[in-house]
Coordinates of C-alpha atoms in Angstrom, one line a residue:
X4 CA 68.3 56.8 119.9
X5 CA 68.2 53.2 120.8
X6 CA 64.6 52.0 121.3
X7 CA 63.4 48.4 122.3
X8 CA 59.8 47.7 121.5
X9 CA 58.3 44.9 123.6
X10 CA 55.2 43.4 122.5
X11 CA 53.5 39.9 122.8
X12 CA 53.1 39.6 119.0
X13 CA 54.4 41.0 115.8
X14 CA 54.2 40.5 111.9
X15 CA 55.4 38.4 110.2
X16 CA 56.3 36.2 113.1
X17 CA 53.0 35.7 114.9
X18 CA 49.6 37.6 115.0
X19 CA 46.1 37.6 116.2
X20 CA 45.3 41.2 116.0
X21 CA 46.1 44.9 115.2
X22 CA 48.9 45.0 117.7
X23 CA 50.9 42.5 115.5
X24 CA 50.6 45.0 112.5
X25 CA 51.8 47.9 114.7
X26 CA 54.9 45.9 116.1
X27 CA 55.5 44.7 112.7
X28 CA 55.5 48.1 110.9
X29 CA 56.3 51.1 113.4
X30 CA 59.9 49.7 114.6
X31 CA 60.9 49.3 110.8
X32 CA 59.7 53.1 110.1
X33 CA 61.5 54.4 113.1
X34 CA 64.6 52.5 111.9
X35 CA 64.3 54.1 108.5
X36 CA 64.6 57.4 110.1
X37 CA 68.0 56.8 111.6
X38 CA 67.1 55.2 115.0
X39 CA 68.2 51.8 116.2
X40 CA 64.6 50.4 117.0
X41 CA 64.5 46.8 118.0
X42 CA 61.7 44.4 118.8
X43 CA 61.4 41.7 121.6
X44 CA 58.9 38.7 121.4
X45 CA 58.2 35.4 123.2
X46 CA 59.4 32.4 121.1
X47 CA 55.8 30.9 120.6
X48 CA 55.3 27.4 119.3
X49 CA 53.2 28.8 116.4
X50 CA 55.9 30.7 114.8
X51 CA 56.6 29.1 111.4
X52 CA 59.3 26.7 111.2
X53 CA 61.1 28.5 108.3
X54 CA 61.2 31.8 110.5
X55 CA 63.0 29.6 113.4
X56 CA 65.4 28.2 110.8
X57 CA 66.6 31.8 110.3
X58 CA 67.1 32.7 114.0
X59 CA 70.5 32.6 115.8
X60 CA 70.9 31.3 119.5
X61 CA 72.9 34.1 121.6
X62 CA 72.7 32.6 125.0
X63 CA 70.6 31.4 127.8
X64 CA 69.9 33.0 131.1
X65 CA 67.8 32.3 134.4
X66 CA 64.8 34.7 135.0
X67 CA 63.3 35.2 138.7
X68 CA 59.5 34.5 138.6
X69 CA 58.7 35.2 142.4
X70 CA 60.4 32.3 144.1
X71 CA 61.1 30.2 141.0
X72 CA 64.2 30.3 138.8
X73 CA 63.1 29.8 135.1
X74 CA 65.3 29.0 132.2
X75 CA 65.0 31.6 129.3
X76 CA 66.9 31.3 125.8
X77 CA 67.7 34.3 123.8
X78 CA 67.5 34.2 120.1
X79 CA 67.8 36.7 117.3
X80 CA 66.9 37.3 113.7
X81 CA 66.8 40.3 111.2
X82 CA 63.6 41.0 109.3
X83 CA 63.0 44.0 107.3
X84 CA 66.0 45.6 108.4
X85 CA 65.0 45.4 112.0
X86 CA 66.7 43.3 114.7
X87 CA 64.2 40.9 116.6
X88 CA 65.0 39.1 119.8
X89 CA 62.9 36.0 120.8
X90 CA 62.6 34.6 124.5
X91 CA 62.4 31.0 124.7
X92 CA 60.8 28.9 127.6
X93 CA 58.9 25.7 126.4
X94 CA 56.9 25.5 129.5
X95 CA 55.3 29.0 129.0
X96 CA 55.4 29.4 125.2
X97 CA 55.5 25.9 123.7
X98 CA 51.8 25.7 123.4
X99 CA 49.0 25.9 120.8
X100 CA 48.0 29.5 120.7
X101 CA 49.1 32.8 122.1
X102 CA 46.7 33.8 124.8
X103 CA 43.8 32.4 126.9
X104 CA 45.6 30.1 129.2
X105 CA 45.0 29.5 133.0
X106 CA 48.6 30.8 133.7
X107 CA 48.7 33.8 131.4
X108 CA 49.5 36.3 134.3
X109 CA 52.7 34.0 135.0
X110 CA 53.6 33.6 131.5
X111 CA 53.8 37.4 130.7
X112 CA 55.2 38.2 134.1
X113 CA 58.2 35.8 133.0
X114 CA 58.3 37.7 129.6
X115 CA 58.4 41.2 131.2
X116 CA 61.0 40.3 133.9
X117 CA 62.9 38.3 130.9
X118 CA 62.9 41.6 128.8
X119 CA 64.9 43.6 131.3
X120 CA 67.2 40.6 132.2
X121 CA 68.0 40.2 128.6
X122 CA 69.6 43.4 128.6
X123 CA 72.5 42.0 130.4
X124 CA 73.2 39.5 127.8
X125 CA 73.0 41.5 124.3
X126 CA 75.0 44.1 123.0
X127 CA 72.3 46.9 123.0
X128 CA 71.2 49.3 125.7
X129 CA 67.9 51.1 125.1
X130 CA 67.2 54.8 125.7
X131 CA 63.7 54.0 125.7
X132 CA 61.7 50.7 126.2
X133 CA 58.2 50.9 124.6
X134 CA 56.0 48.2 126.1
X135 CA 52.5 47.3 124.6
X136 CA 49.5 46.2 126.4
X137 CA 49.1 44.3 129.5
X138 CA 51.1 41.4 128.4
X139 CA 54.3 44.0 128.6
X140 CA 52.7 46.0 131.3
X141 CA 55.1 44.6 134.0
X142 CA 58.3 45.9 132.1
X143 CA 58.0 49.5 133.5
X144 CA 56.9 48.1 137.0
X145 CA 59.8 46.0 137.4
X146 CA 62.2 48.7 136.2
X147 CA 61.0 51.1 138.8
X148 CA 61.1 48.5 141.6
X149 CA 64.3 46.4 140.9
X150 CA 66.4 47.7 138.0
X151 CA 66.4 51.6 138.0
X152 CA 69.6 51.8 140.1
X153 CA 71.3 48.8 138.9
X154 CA 74.5 49.3 136.7
X155 CA 73.8 49.2 133.3
X156 CA 70.3 50.2 133.5
X157 CA 70.8 53.9 134.2
X158 CA 68.3 56.5 132.7
X159 CA 66.2 53.9 130.5
X160 CA 62.8 55.7 130.0
X161 CA 59.7 53.8 129.8
X162 CA 56.8 54.3 127.4
X163 CA 53.7 52.4 127.8
X164 CA 51.0 52.0 124.9
X165 CA 47.5 51.1 125.2
X166 CA 45.9 49.1 122.0
X167 CA 42.9 48.2 123.8
X168 CA 41.8 49.3 127.2
X169 CA 39.5 46.6 127.7
X170 CA 42.1 44.0 128.4
X171 CA 44.1 45.0 131.5
X172 CA 45.7 42.0 133.1
X173 CA 43.2 41.8 136.1
X174 CA 44.2 39.1 138.8
X175 CA 43.5 38.4 142.6
X176 CA 46.2 39.8 145.0
X177 CA 47.6 36.4 145.6
X178 CA 49.7 36.8 142.4
X179 CA 51.7 39.7 143.9
X180 CA 53.7 37.4 146.1
X181 CA 53.2 34.1 144.4
X182 CA 53.8 35.1 140.8
X183 CA 55.3 38.7 140.5
X184 CA 57.7 38.6 143.5
X185 CA 56.9 42.3 144.3
X186 CA 57.6 43.4 147.9
X187 CA 54.1 43.8 149.6
X188 CA 55.2 47.6 150.4
X189 CA 55.0 48.1 146.5
X190 CA 51.5 46.7 146.5
X191 CA 50.0 50.0 145.9
X192 CA 51.5 50.3 142.4
X193 CA 49.1 47.3 141.2
X194 CA 46.2 47.5 143.6
X195 CA 43.1 48.6 141.9
X196 CA 39.3 47.8 142.7
X197 CA 40.2 45.1 145.2
X198 CA 42.6 43.2 142.9
X199 CA 45.7 43.4 140.9
X200 CA 45.6 45.2 137.7
X201 CA 48.9 45.0 135.4
X202 CA 48.0 47.9 133.1
X203 CA 47.2 50.2 136.1
X204 CA 51.1 49.4 137.3
X205 CA 52.3 50.4 134.0
X206 CA 50.4 53.7 133.8
X207 CA 51.5 54.4 137.4
X208 CA 55.4 53.9 136.5
X209 CA 55.7 54.5 132.9
X210 CA 57.1 57.9 131.9
X211 CA 54.7 58.3 129.3
X212 CA 51.4 56.6 128.3
X213 CA 50.2 56.6 124.8
X214 CA 47.1 55.3 122.9
X215 CA 46.7 54.7 119.1
X216 CA 44.8 57.5 118.1
X217 CA 44.3 61.1 119.5
X218 CA 40.7 60.8 120.1
X219 CA 40.9 57.5 122.0
X220 CA 43.4 59.1 124.5
X221 CA 40.7 61.5 125.7
X222 CA 37.8 59.1 125.3
X223 CA 39.4 56.7 127.8
X224 CA 39.1 59.5 130.4
X225 CA 35.3 58.7 130.2
X226 CA 33.9 55.9 132.0
X227 CA 31.7 54.9 129.2
X228 CA 35.0 53.9 127.2
X229 CA 37.5 53.3 129.9
X230 CA 36.4 50.0 131.4
X231 CA 37.0 51.2 134.8
X232 CA 40.6 52.7 134.1
X233 CA 39.4 56.4 133.8
X234 CA 40.0 57.2 137.7
X235 CA 43.9 56.2 137.6
X236 CA 44.1 57.8 133.9
X237 CA 42.7 61.0 135.0
X238 CA 45.3 61.3 137.7
X239 CA 48.1 60.5 135.5
X240 CA 46.7 62.6 132.4
X241 CA 49.9 64.6 132.3
X242 CA 51.7 61.7 130.8
X243 CA 48.9 60.7 128.3
X244 CA 48.8 61.2 124.6
X245 CA 47.5 59.7 121.4
X246 CA 49.4 58.9 118.2
X247 CA 47.5 57.5 115.3
X248 CA 48.5 54.1 113.8
X249 CA 49.5 53.9 110.1
X250 CA 49.0 50.9 107.7
X251 CA 51.4 49.3 105.6
X252 CA 51.0 51.2 102.5
X253 CA 53.2 48.9 100.5
X254 CA 51.4 45.8 101.6
X255 CA 47.9 47.2 100.9
X256 CA 48.5 49.0 97.5
X257 CA 45.9 48.4 94.5
X258 CA 48.5 49.2 92.1
X259 CA 50.6 46.1 92.9
X260 CA 48.2 43.8 94.8
X261 CA 48.5 40.4 93.3
X262 CA 45.3 39.2 95.2
X263 CA 42.7 41.5 93.6
X264 CA 41.3 40.9 90.0
X265 CA 42.6 44.0 88.3
X266 CA 45.1 46.5 89.7
X267 CA 44.2 50.1 89.7
X268 CA 45.2 53.6 91.0
X269 CA 43.9 57.1 91.9
X270 CA 44.6 58.1 88.4
X271 CA 42.6 55.3 86.7
X272 CA 39.9 53.8 88.9
X273 CA 38.6 51.3 85.9
X274 CA 40.1 48.2 87.8
X275 CA 37.8 48.8 90.7
X276 CA 34.9 48.3 88.5
X277 CA 36.3 45.0 87.3
X278 CA 37.2 44.0 91.0
X279 CA 33.4 44.6 91.9
X280 CA 32.1 42.6 89.1
X281 CA 34.3 39.6 90.0
X282 CA 33.7 39.7 93.8
X283 CA 29.7 39.6 93.0
X284 CA 30.2 36.7 90.6
X285 CA 32.6 34.9 92.9
X286 CA 30.1 35.4 95.7
X287 CA 26.9 34.6 93.7
X288 CA 25.3 37.7 94.1
X289 CA 23.2 39.5 91.2
X290 CA 25.1 42.0 89.1
X291 CA 23.7 45.5 88.9
X292 CA 24.3 49.3 89.8
X293 CA 23.3 49.2 93.4
X294 CA 26.0 50.0 95.9
X295 CA 27.8 47.3 97.5
X296 CA 28.5 47.7 101.4
X297 CA 31.6 45.7 102.6
X298 CA 32.0 44.5 106.3
X299 CA 34.9 42.8 107.6
X300 CA 34.9 42.7 111.4
X301 CA 34.8 40.6 114.6
X302 CA 31.2 39.8 115.5
X303 CA 31.3 41.4 118.9
X304 CA 28.9 44.1 120.4
X305 CA 31.5 46.8 120.4
X306 CA 31.8 46.7 116.8
X307 CA 28.4 48.2 116.4
X308 CA 26.8 44.8 115.2
X309 CA 23.7 45.6 117.1
X310 CA 23.0 48.7 115.1
X311 CA 23.5 46.7 111.8
X312 CA 21.1 44.1 113.1
X313 CA 18.5 46.7 113.8
X314 CA 18.1 48.3 110.3
X315 CA 19.8 45.5 108.1
X316 CA 16.4 44.6 106.3
X317 CA 15.7 48.3 105.7
X318 CA 18.9 48.9 104.0
X319 CA 18.5 45.8 101.9
X320 CA 14.9 47.3 100.8
X321 CA 16.4 50.7 99.9
X322 CA 18.9 49.1 97.4
X323 CA 22.2 47.9 99.1
X324 CA 24.0 44.8 98.7
X325 CA 26.1 43.4 101.3
X326 CA 29.4 41.4 101.3
X327 CA 30.4 40.3 104.9
X328 CA 33.3 38.6 106.4
X329 CA 34.1 37.8 110.0
X330 CA 33.5 35.6 112.9
X331 CA 32.5 36.1 116.7
X332 CA 29.6 35.5 118.9
X333 CA 27.3 32.9 117.7
X334 CA 24.1 35.3 118.0
X335 CA 25.4 37.5 115.2
X336 CA 26.9 34.8 112.9
X337 CA 23.3 33.1 113.1
X338 CA 21.7 36.6 112.3
X339 CA 24.0 37.0 109.3
X340 CA 23.6 33.4 107.9
X341 CA 19.8 33.8 108.3
X342 CA 19.9 37.3 106.2
X343 CA 22.0 35.5 103.7
X344 CA 19.5 32.7 103.5
X345 CA 16.7 35.2 103.1
X346 CA 18.4 37.5 100.7
X347 CA 20.6 35.1 98.6
X348 CA 21.2 37.5 95.6
X349 CA 21.9 40.7 97.8
X350 CA 23.8 39.3 100.8
X351 CA 26.9 37.1 101.1
X352 CA 28.3 36.2 104.5
X353 CA 31.6 34.3 104.9
X354 CA 32.6 33.1 108.4
X355 CA 36.1 33.0 109.5
X356 CA 39.4 34.9 109.0
X357 CA 40.2 34.9 105.2
X358 CA 42.8 37.3 104.3
X359 CA 42.3 36.8 100.4
X360 CA 38.7 37.4 100.6
X361 CA 39.3 40.7 102.7
X362 CA 41.4 42.0 100.1
X363 CA 38.8 41.2 97.5
X364 CA 36.0 43.1 99.7
X365 CA 38.3 46.2 100.2
X366 CA 38.8 46.4 96.5
X367 CA 35.6 45.2 95.2
X368 CA 33.0 47.0 97.6
X369 CA 31.7 50.5 97.0
X370 CA 31.3 51.4 100.7
X371 CA 32.9 50.0 104.0
X372 CA 30.6 49.9 107.1
X373 CA 32.2 50.5 110.7
X374 CA 29.7 51.6 113.3
X375 CA 31.8 50.9 116.3
X376 CA 30.7 51.5 119.8
X377 CA 34.4 52.2 120.6
X378 CA 37.5 51.9 118.3
X379 CA 40.9 52.7 119.6
X380 CA 42.4 53.2 116.0
X381 CA 41.0 50.8 113.5
X382 CA 42.9 49.9 110.5
X383 CA 40.2 48.6 108.2
X384 CA 38.9 52.1 107.5
X385 CA 42.3 53.3 106.4
X386 CA 42.8 50.1 104.3
X387 CA 39.3 50.5 102.7
X388 CA 40.4 54.1 101.6
X389 CA 43.4 53.1 100.4
X390 CA 41.6 50.8 97.9
X391 CA 39.0 53.7 97.2
X392 CA 36.2 52.0 99.2
X393 CA 34.2 54.9 101.1
X394 CA 33.8 54.4 104.7
X395 CA 30.7 54.9 106.8
X396 CA 31.7 55.0 110.4
X397 CA 30.7 56.5 113.9
X398 CA 32.8 59.2 115.2
X399 CA 34.7 57.6 117.9
X400 CA 38.4 56.8 118.5
X401 CA 40.6 56.5 115.3
X402 CA 37.5 56.6 113.1
X403 CA 37.0 60.3 114.2
X404 CA 40.6 61.0 113.5
X405 CA 40.7 59.4 109.9
X406 CA 37.3 60.0 108.5
X407 CA 35.9 63.6 107.6
X408 CA 32.1 63.7 106.6
X409 CA 31.6 64.5 103.1
X410 CA 28.8 67.1 104.2
X411 CA 31.7 69.4 104.7
X412 CA 34.8 70.4 102.9
X413 CA 37.3 67.7 101.7
X414 CA 35.4 64.9 102.9
X415 CA 36.4 61.2 102.7
X416 CA 33.7 59.3 104.1
X417 CA 30.0 59.5 106.0
X418 CA 30.0 59.8 109.7
X419 CA 27.3 59.9 112.4
X420 CA 27.9 60.7 116.0
X421 CA 25.5 58.9 118.2
X422 CA 25.2 55.3 118.9
X423 CA 22.0 54.9 117.1
X424 CA 20.9 52.7 114.5
X425 CA 18.7 55.3 112.6
X426 CA 21.6 57.8 112.6
X427 CA 23.7 55.1 111.0
X428 CA 21.0 54.5 108.4
X429 CA 20.8 58.1 107.5
X430 CA 24.6 58.1 107.1
X431 CA 24.3 54.9 104.5
X432 CA 21.4 57.0 102.8
X433 CA 23.6 60.1 102.2
X434 CA 26.3 57.8 101.0
X435 CA 24.0 56.3 98.7
X436 CA 22.8 59.6 97.4
X437 CA 26.4 60.6 96.8
X438 CA 27.1 57.3 94.9
X439 CA 24.4 58.2 92.5
X440 CA 26.4 61.2 91.5
X441 CA 28.9 59.1 89.5
X442 CA 31.3 62.2 89.0
X443 CA 31.1 63.4 92.4
X444 CA 31.7 59.7 93.7
X445 CA 34.7 59.4 91.6
X446 CA 36.2 62.5 93.4
X447 CA 35.8 61.1 96.7
X448 CA 37.4 57.7 95.7
X449 CA 40.3 59.7 94.2
X450 CA 40.4 61.7 97.5
X451 CA 40.5 58.6 99.7
X452 CA 43.1 56.9 97.7
X453 CA 45.4 60.0 98.0
X454 CA 45.2 60.1 101.7
X455 CA 48.7 59.3 103.4
X456 CA 48.2 56.8 106.3
X457 CA 51.8 55.6 106.1
X458 CA 53.7 54.7 109.2
X459 CA 56.3 57.4 108.3
X460 CA 53.8 60.2 109.9
X461 CA 53.2 58.1 113.0
X462 CA 57.0 57.1 113.4
X463 CA 57.9 61.0 113.5
X464 CA 55.4 61.6 116.2
X465 CA 56.9 58.7 118.2
X466 CA 60.4 59.8 117.7
X467 CA 59.3 63.2 118.9
X468 CA 57.8 61.6 122.1
X469 CA 60.8 59.4 122.7
X470 CA 63.1 62.9 122.5
X471 CA 61.1 64.5 124.9
X472 CA 62.1 61.9 127.5
X473 CA 65.6 61.4 126.3
X474 CA 66.4 65.3 126.0
X475 CA 65.4 66.0 129.6

């Protein structure tokens, strides 16, 4: 099959979150299984000049953005055996940053239309276009309205993947005519709750809708998780399925990771103790036998920071140490900095995005805390397990799909169900009791490190989904 993967970011070129990890890894895994999976990205100013130097200019074209005709250059490059296409327009993408501009609607309408126009100029006809999140949501809409019956566009199937349902591309109705250039009789495709919702348009027009974990696929049918999208999703439930994300198991490998203090494996975990001692020394924390909880997250409410705040000092009193890395809302940053000031020998807080330190936390902590209110998939708990750091998580989304409680058979972590601080505290205490049985704890570490979270499994499921559409 020929598959075109449309995303607004992808490693190693440009990244702001989990979408980039997926777009950078999944097409490579699909390609390794004998299919031709290519990626199309905007050509942002923020892409490193040494990556730009390896790009080849193909041609330029004109893209309709409502009544405007805009220039678009097409560049290409090959990375990790995968062909990338880059869509260039200095006005839309020659800016510092990826998102958060007043005209994001117009920028990504241009991108979506340009993806489809590009197919006239490249030697590649996709069987499947897999669009990701609201920034690419107009691709299936435009295909349905303008391209479906054009020569050269026959029988292309559209898949739309939701990575985070909170961000939907909501705008006023004026964008329909002024920016999107859609005939008013197609207004119903995008109209939702009195405005225009780009994600709703993709759900209406795509052949399949996927999410990044099986649990998230049924959770978003519930108003608690759906940010208002449950009504349309319930009517299109027959299209909906969830496929768990993978992680880059070669990039995150404690046996070969050059950033961590000492390499180790499931066969011999001695190096993990060295990593812990070095982490504590580096961050100025007391050495000792107490368990160290690692937290690497954004400081926002849906990550469950309120639960941590509520019982944080209780957890310190019962003998936990904390190593925390992240940034976000000031109220949470101030809270953690105050805790570090109060408990200098037990709490370390680093504000910001520091990839080297995150590796050291994954390898040096004993436990990894993720009490999320909602979690479409979550990669951190899988990375933590890869490094033998035992997750403590709330059973939601991808956390439910990857972490099995050690109270049952074959457990690989500690879980709690309700969004409640004392239930989280109880899960931490059960983890602490297990930690004190060194032989049993070592068994859990080895079990976690043996888990297979590679993209190979996810790629098989995506290929099966693509076959369901192309084999009809």
